[in-house]
mmCIF file of C-alpha atoms in Angstrom:
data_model
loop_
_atom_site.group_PDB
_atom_site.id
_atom_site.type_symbol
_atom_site.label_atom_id
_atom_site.label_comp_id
_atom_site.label_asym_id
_atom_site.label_seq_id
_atom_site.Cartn_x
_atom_site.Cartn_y
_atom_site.Cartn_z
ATOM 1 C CA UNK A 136 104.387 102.417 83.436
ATOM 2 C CA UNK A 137 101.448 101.314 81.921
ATOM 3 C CA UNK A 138 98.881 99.600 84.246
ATOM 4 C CA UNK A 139 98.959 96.775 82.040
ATOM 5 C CA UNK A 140 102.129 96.412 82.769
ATOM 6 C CA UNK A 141 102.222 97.293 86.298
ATOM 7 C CA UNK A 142 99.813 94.242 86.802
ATOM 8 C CA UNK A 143 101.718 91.786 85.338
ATOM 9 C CA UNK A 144 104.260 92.582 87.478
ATOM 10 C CA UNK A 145 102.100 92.507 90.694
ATOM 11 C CA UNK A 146 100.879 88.961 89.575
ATOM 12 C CA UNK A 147 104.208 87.296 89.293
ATOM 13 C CA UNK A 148 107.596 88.895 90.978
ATOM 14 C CA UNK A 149 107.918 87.577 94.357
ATOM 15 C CA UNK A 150 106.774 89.756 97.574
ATOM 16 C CA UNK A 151 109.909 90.697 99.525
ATOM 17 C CA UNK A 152 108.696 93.039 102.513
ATOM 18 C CA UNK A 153 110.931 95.815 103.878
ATOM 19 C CA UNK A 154 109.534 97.648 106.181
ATOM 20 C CA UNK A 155 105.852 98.366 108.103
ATOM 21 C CA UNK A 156 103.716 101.716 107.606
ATOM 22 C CA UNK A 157 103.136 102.409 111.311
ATOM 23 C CA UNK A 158 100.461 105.326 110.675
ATOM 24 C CA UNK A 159 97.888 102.639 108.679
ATOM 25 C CA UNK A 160 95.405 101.459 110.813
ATOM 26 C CA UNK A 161 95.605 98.264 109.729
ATOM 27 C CA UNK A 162 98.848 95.766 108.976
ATOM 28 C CA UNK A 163 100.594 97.527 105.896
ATOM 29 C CA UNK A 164 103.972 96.406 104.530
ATOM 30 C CA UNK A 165 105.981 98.527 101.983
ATOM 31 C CA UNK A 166 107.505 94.990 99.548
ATOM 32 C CA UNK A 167 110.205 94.985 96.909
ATOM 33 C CA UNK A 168 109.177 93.111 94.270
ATOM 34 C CA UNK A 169 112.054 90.642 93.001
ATOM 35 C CA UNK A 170 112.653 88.364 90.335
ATOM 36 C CA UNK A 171 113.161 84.637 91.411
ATOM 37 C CA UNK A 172 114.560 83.686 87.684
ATOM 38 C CA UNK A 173 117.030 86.040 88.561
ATOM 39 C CA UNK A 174 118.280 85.085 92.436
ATOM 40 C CA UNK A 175 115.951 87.341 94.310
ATOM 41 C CA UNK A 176 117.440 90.707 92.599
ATOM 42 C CA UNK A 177 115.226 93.927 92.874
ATOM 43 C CA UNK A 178 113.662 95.132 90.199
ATOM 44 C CA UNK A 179 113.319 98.518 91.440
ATOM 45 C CA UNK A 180 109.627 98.374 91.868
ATOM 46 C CA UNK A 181 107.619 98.807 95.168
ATOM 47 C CA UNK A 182 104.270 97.984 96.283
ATOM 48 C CA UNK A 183 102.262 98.053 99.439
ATOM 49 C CA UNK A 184 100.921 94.801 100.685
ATOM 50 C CA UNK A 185 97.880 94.520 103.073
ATOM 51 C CA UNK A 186 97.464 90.885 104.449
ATOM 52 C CA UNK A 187 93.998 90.027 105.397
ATOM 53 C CA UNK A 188 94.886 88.425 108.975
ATOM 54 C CA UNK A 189 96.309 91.965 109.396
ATOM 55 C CA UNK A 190 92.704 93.745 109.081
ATOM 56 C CA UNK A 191 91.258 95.465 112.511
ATOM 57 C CA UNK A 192 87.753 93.618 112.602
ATOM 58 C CA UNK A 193 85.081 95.948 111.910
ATOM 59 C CA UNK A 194 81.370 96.854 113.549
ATOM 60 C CA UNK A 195 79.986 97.885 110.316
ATOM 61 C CA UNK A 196 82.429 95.784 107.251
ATOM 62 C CA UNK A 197 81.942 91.903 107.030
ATOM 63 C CA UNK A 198 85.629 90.965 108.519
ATOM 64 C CA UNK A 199 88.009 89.916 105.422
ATOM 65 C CA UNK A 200 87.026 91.650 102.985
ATOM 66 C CA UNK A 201 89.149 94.711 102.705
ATOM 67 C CA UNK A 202 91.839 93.352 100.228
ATOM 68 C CA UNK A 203 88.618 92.526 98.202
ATOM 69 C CA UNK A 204 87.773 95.854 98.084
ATOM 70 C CA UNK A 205 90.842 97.637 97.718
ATOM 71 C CA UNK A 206 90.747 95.768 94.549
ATOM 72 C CA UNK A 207 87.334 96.582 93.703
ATOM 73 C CA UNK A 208 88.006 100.104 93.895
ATOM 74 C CA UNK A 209 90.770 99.945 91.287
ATOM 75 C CA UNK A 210 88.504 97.994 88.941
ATOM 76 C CA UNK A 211 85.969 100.873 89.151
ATOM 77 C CA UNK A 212 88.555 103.569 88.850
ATOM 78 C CA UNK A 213 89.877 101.783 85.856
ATOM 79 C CA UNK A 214 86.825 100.824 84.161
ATOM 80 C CA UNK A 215 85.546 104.668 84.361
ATOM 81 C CA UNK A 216 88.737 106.254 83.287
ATOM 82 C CA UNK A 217 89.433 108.169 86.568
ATOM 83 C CA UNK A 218 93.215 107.126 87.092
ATOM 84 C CA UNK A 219 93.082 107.477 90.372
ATOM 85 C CA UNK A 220 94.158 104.171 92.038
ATOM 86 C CA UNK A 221 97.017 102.304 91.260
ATOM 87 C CA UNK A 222 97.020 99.447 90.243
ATOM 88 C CA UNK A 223 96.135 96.919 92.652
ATOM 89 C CA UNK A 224 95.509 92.974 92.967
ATOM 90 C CA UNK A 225 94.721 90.124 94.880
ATOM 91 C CA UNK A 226 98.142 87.603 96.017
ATOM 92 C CA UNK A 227 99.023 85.379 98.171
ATOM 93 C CA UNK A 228 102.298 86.621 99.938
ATOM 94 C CA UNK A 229 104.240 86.143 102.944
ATOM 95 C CA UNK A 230 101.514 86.319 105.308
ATOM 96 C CA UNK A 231 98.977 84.842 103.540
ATOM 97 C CA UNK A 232 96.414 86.409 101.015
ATOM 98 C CA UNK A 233 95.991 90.002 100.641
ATOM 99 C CA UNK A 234 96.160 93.013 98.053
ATOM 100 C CA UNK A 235 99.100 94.384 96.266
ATOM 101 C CA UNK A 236 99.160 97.981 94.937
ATOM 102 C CA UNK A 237 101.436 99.762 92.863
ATOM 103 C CA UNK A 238 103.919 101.874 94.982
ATOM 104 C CA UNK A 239 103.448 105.740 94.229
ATOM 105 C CA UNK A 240 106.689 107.132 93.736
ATOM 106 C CA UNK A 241 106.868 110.711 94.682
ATOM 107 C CA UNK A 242 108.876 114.008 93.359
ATOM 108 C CA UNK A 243 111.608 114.343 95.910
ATOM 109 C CA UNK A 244 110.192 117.552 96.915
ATOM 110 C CA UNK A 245 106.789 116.477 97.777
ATOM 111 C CA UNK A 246 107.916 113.864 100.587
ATOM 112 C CA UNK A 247 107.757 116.560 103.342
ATOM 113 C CA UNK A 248 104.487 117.104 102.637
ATOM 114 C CA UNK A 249 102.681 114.927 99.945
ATOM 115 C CA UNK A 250 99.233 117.344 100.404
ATOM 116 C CA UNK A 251 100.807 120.483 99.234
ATOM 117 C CA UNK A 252 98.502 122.843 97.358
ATOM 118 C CA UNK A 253 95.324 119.818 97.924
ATOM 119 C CA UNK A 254 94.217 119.661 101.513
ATOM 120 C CA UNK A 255 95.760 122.354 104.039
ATOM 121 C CA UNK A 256 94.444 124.083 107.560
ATOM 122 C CA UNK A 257 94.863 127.952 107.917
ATOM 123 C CA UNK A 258 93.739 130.739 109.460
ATOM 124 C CA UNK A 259 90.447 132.227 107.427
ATOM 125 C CA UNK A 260 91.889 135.323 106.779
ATOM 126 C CA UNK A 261 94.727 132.900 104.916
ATOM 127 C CA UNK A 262 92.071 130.680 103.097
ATOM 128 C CA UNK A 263 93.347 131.290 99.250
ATOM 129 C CA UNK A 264 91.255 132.799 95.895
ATOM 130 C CA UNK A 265 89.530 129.644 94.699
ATOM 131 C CA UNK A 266 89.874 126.986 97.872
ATOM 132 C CA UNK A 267 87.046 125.252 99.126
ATOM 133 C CA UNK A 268 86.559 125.401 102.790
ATOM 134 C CA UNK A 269 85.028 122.254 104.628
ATOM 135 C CA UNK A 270 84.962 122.639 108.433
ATOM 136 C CA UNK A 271 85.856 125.272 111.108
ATOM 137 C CA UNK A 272 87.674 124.524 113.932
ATOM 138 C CA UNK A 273 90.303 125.633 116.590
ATOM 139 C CA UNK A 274 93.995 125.362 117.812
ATOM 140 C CA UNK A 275 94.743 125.037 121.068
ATOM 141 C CA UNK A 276 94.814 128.921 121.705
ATOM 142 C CA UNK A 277 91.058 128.963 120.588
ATOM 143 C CA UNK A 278 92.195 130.817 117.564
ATOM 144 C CA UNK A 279 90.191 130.264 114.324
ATOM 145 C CA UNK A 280 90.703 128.069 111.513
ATOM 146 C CA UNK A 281 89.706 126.528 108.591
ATOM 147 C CA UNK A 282 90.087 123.360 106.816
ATOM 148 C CA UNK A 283 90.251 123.523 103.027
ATOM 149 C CA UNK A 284 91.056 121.895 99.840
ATOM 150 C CA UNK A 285 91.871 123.520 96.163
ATOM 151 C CA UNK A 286 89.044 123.736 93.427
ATOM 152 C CA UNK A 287 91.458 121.096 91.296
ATOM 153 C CA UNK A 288 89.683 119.289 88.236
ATOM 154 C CA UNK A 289 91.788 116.462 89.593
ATOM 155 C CA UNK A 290 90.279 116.922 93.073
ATOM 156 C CA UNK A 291 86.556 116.921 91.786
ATOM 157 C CA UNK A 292 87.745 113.679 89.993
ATOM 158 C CA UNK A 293 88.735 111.853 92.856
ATOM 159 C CA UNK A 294 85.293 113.332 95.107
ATOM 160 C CA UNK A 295 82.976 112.079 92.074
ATOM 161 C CA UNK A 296 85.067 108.687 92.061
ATOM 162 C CA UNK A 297 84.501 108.541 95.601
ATOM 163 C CA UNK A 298 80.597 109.415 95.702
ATOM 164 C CA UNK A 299 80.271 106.497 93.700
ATOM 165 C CA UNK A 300 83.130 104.087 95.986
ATOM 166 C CA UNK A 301 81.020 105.570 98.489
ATOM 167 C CA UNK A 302 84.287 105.652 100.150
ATOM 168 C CA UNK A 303 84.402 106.224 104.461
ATOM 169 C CA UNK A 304 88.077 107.244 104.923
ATOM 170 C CA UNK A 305 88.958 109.857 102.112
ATOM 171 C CA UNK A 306 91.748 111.490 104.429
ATOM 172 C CA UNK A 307 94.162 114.325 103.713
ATOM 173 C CA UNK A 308 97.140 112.048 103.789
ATOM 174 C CA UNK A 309 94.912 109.413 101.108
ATOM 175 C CA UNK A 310 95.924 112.000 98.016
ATOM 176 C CA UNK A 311 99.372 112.704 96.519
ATOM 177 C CA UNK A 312 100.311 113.296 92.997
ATOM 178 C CA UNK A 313 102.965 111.306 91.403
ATOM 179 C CA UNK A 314 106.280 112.222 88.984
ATOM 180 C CA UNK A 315 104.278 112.630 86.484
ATOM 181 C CA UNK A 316 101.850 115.219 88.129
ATOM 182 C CA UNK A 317 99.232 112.982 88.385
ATOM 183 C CA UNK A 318 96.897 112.652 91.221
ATOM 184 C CA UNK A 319 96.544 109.815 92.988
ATOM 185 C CA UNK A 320 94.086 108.397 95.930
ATOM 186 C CA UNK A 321 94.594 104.777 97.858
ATOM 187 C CA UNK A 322 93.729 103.298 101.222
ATOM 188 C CA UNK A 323 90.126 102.167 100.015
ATOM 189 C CA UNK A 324 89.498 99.725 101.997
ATOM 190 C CA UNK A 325 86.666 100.721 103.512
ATOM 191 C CA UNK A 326 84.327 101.851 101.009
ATOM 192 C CA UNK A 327 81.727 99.832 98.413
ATOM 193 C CA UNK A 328 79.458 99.410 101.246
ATOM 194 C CA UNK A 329 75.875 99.015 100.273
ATOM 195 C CA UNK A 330 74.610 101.500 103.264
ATOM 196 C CA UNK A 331 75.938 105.324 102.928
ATOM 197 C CA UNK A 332 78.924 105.777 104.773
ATOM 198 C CA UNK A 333 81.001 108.665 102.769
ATOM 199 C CA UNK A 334 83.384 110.314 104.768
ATOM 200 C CA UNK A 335 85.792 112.713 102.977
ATOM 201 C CA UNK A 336 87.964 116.351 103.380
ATOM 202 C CA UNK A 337 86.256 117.216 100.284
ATOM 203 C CA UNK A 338 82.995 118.322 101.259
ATOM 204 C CA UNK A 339 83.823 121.785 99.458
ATOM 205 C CA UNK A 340 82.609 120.598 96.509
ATOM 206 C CA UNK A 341 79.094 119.732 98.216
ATOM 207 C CA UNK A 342 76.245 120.795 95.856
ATOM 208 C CA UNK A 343 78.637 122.010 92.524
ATOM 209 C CA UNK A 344 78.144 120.922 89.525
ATOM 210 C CA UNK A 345 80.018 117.669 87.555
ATOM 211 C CA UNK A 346 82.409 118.560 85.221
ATOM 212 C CA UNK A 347 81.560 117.577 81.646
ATOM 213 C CA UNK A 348 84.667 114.791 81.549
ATOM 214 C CA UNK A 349 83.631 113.557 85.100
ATOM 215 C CA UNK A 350 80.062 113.068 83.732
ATOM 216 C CA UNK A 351 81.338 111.037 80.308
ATOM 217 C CA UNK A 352 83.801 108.773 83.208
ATOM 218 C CA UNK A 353 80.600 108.401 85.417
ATOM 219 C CA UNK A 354 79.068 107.280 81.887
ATOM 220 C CA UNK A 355 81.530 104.661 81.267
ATOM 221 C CA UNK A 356 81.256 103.200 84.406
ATOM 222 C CA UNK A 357 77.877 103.298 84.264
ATOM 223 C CA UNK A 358 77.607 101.009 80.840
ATOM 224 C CA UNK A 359 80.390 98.360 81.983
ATOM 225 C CA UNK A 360 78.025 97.861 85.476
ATOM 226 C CA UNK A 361 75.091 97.763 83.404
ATOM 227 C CA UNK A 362 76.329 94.712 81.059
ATOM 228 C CA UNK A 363 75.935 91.980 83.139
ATOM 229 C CA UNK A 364 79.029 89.877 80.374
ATOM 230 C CA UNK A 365 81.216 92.618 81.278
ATOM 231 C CA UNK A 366 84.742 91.696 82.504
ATOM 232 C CA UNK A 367 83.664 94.334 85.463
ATOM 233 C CA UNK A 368 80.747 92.847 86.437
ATOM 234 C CA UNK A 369 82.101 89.496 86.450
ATOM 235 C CA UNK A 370 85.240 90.441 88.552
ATOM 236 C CA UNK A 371 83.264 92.630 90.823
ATOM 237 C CA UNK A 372 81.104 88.969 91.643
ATOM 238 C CA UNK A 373 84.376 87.894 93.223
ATOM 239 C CA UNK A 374 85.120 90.824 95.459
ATOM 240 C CA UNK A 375 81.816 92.587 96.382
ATOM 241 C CA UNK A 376 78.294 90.800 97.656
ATOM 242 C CA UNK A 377 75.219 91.096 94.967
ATOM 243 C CA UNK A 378 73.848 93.887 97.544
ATOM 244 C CA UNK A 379 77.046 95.664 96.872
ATOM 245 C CA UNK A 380 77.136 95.751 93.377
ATOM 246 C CA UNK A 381 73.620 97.077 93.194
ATOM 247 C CA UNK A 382 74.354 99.572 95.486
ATOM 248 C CA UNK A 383 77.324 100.873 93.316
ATOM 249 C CA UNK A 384 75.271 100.770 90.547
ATOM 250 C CA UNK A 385 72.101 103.523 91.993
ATOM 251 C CA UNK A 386 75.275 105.612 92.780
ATOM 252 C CA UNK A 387 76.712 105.988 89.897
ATOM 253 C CA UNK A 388 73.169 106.618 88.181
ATOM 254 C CA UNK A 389 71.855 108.713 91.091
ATOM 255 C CA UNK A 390 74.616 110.862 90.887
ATOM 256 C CA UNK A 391 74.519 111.005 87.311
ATOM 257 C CA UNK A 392 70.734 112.161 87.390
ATOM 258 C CA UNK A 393 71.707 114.880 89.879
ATOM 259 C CA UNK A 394 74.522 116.509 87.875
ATOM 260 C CA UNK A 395 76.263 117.890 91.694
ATOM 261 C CA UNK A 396 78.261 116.910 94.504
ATOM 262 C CA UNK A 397 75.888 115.547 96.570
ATOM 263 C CA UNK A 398 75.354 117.437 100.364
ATOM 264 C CA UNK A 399 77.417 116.313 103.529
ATOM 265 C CA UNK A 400 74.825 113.947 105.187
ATOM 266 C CA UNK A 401 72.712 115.348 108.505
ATOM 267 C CA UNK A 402 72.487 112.059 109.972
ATOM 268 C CA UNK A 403 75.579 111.294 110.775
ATOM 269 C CA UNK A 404 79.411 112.908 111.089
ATOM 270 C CA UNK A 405 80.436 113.150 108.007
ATOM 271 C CA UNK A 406 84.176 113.668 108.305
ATOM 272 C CA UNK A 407 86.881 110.962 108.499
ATOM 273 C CA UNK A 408 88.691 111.121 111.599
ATOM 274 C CA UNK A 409 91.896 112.025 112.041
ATOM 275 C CA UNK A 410 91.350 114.286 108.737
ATOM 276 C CA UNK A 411 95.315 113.540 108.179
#
């Protein structure tokens, strides 16, 4: 479905929740969307709902303002071409406001484990042709391993994406691809903040190049923040702080002006935690 579409929907079926996601940190409800003009009937589409008076107050995020930027980061996404968030909006549902995202329905066989062939652990001597290894570490034995991710083009999508989200949770479990093969990255609720806070599994790429097509979606981005009359701009007023906005924007043109992945930072851990 188109996102158009998609958001249309979001906006105006009624939020029926059906069940919790215990591993999110904070309150997450999986929601059928249903038709009122119809008696309540499912429409057969899903989406995950995030209340804002379910949000774990935060030492370093002003407190309610994760839905805000969950949304945010699908504006951004959108507005550069990566099509890597659903789509996602603002509501006000059963427990008050919050944001809605597009459900990401899953080939059948993936469900066991949605990070196949993206993010895996392993023994070194097991690290594949062409992965990108990020950390060492141990098993409880004291045995070696590794943790690595594939040299994907859709991978170095979502890593320059979240450079510029400046995004502090990219976990393992955060990445899936869809039935149509495409990948796809949520839970950014935690990013956009005008101090440098990335945390991600895909520190591989660390000091690589851009890929031509990343570079042209950095570009687009980069000409919708600079047009103050932009439907981006004037969105992004309603979700992020001015501070924000001009942090987002040296991002995108610092990393631009570099060409590469930029280096894990020395200052502080640089991994989110759990990776999964």
């Amino acid at each position: 479905m188109h996102d158009d579409a998609a958001l249309e929907l979001l906006r105006t079926l009624t939020i029926e929740p059906v069940g919790v996601l215990t591993q999110a940190s904070n309150l997450t409800l999986l929601v059928d969307l249903t038709d009122s003009r119809h008696d309540g009937q499912p429409t057969g589409h899903r989406a995950v709902y995030k209340p804002t008076k379910g949000e774990r107050p935060l030492h370093d995020f002003p407190p309610e303002t994760l839905a805000a930027r969950e949304v945010a980061a699908y504006l951004i996404s959108r507005a550069g071409d990566f099509d890597v968030v659903p789509p996602t909006v603002l509501r006000d549902g059963p427990l008050g406001p919050g944001s809605l995202q597009w459900w990401v329905e899953q080939d059948p066989e993936r469900l066991a484990d949605p990070t196949a062939g993206l993010v895996d652990v392993m023994a070194p001597e097991d690290l594949p042709e062409g992965w990108c290894p990020v950390v060492q570490a141990e098993d409880e034995q004291g045995q070696a391993l590794v943790v690595a991710h594939a040299d994907d083009p859709g991978l170095r999508t979502v890593a320059a994406l979240d450079v510029v989200l400046n995004n502090a949770d990219r976990k393992a479990a955060h990445l899936t691809r869809d039935t149509r093969s495409r990948l796809r990255g949520f839970d950014h609720g935690v990013s956009l903040h005008e101090e440098g806070k990335l945390r991600t599994v895909l520190w591989g790429f660390a000091g690589a190049p851009l890929a031509p097509a990343d570079d042209a979606r950095l570009a687009r981005l980069q000409e919708s923040l600079a047009d103050d009359g932009s439907r981006l701009r004037e969105d992004l007023s309603e979700l992020l702080s001015t501070g924000e906005i001009a942090a987002l924007r040296a991002r995108v043109g610092d990393l631009r002006t570099a060409g590469l992945y930029p280096d894990p930072p020395a200052e502080r851990y640089p991994l989110p935690w759990p990776l999964w």
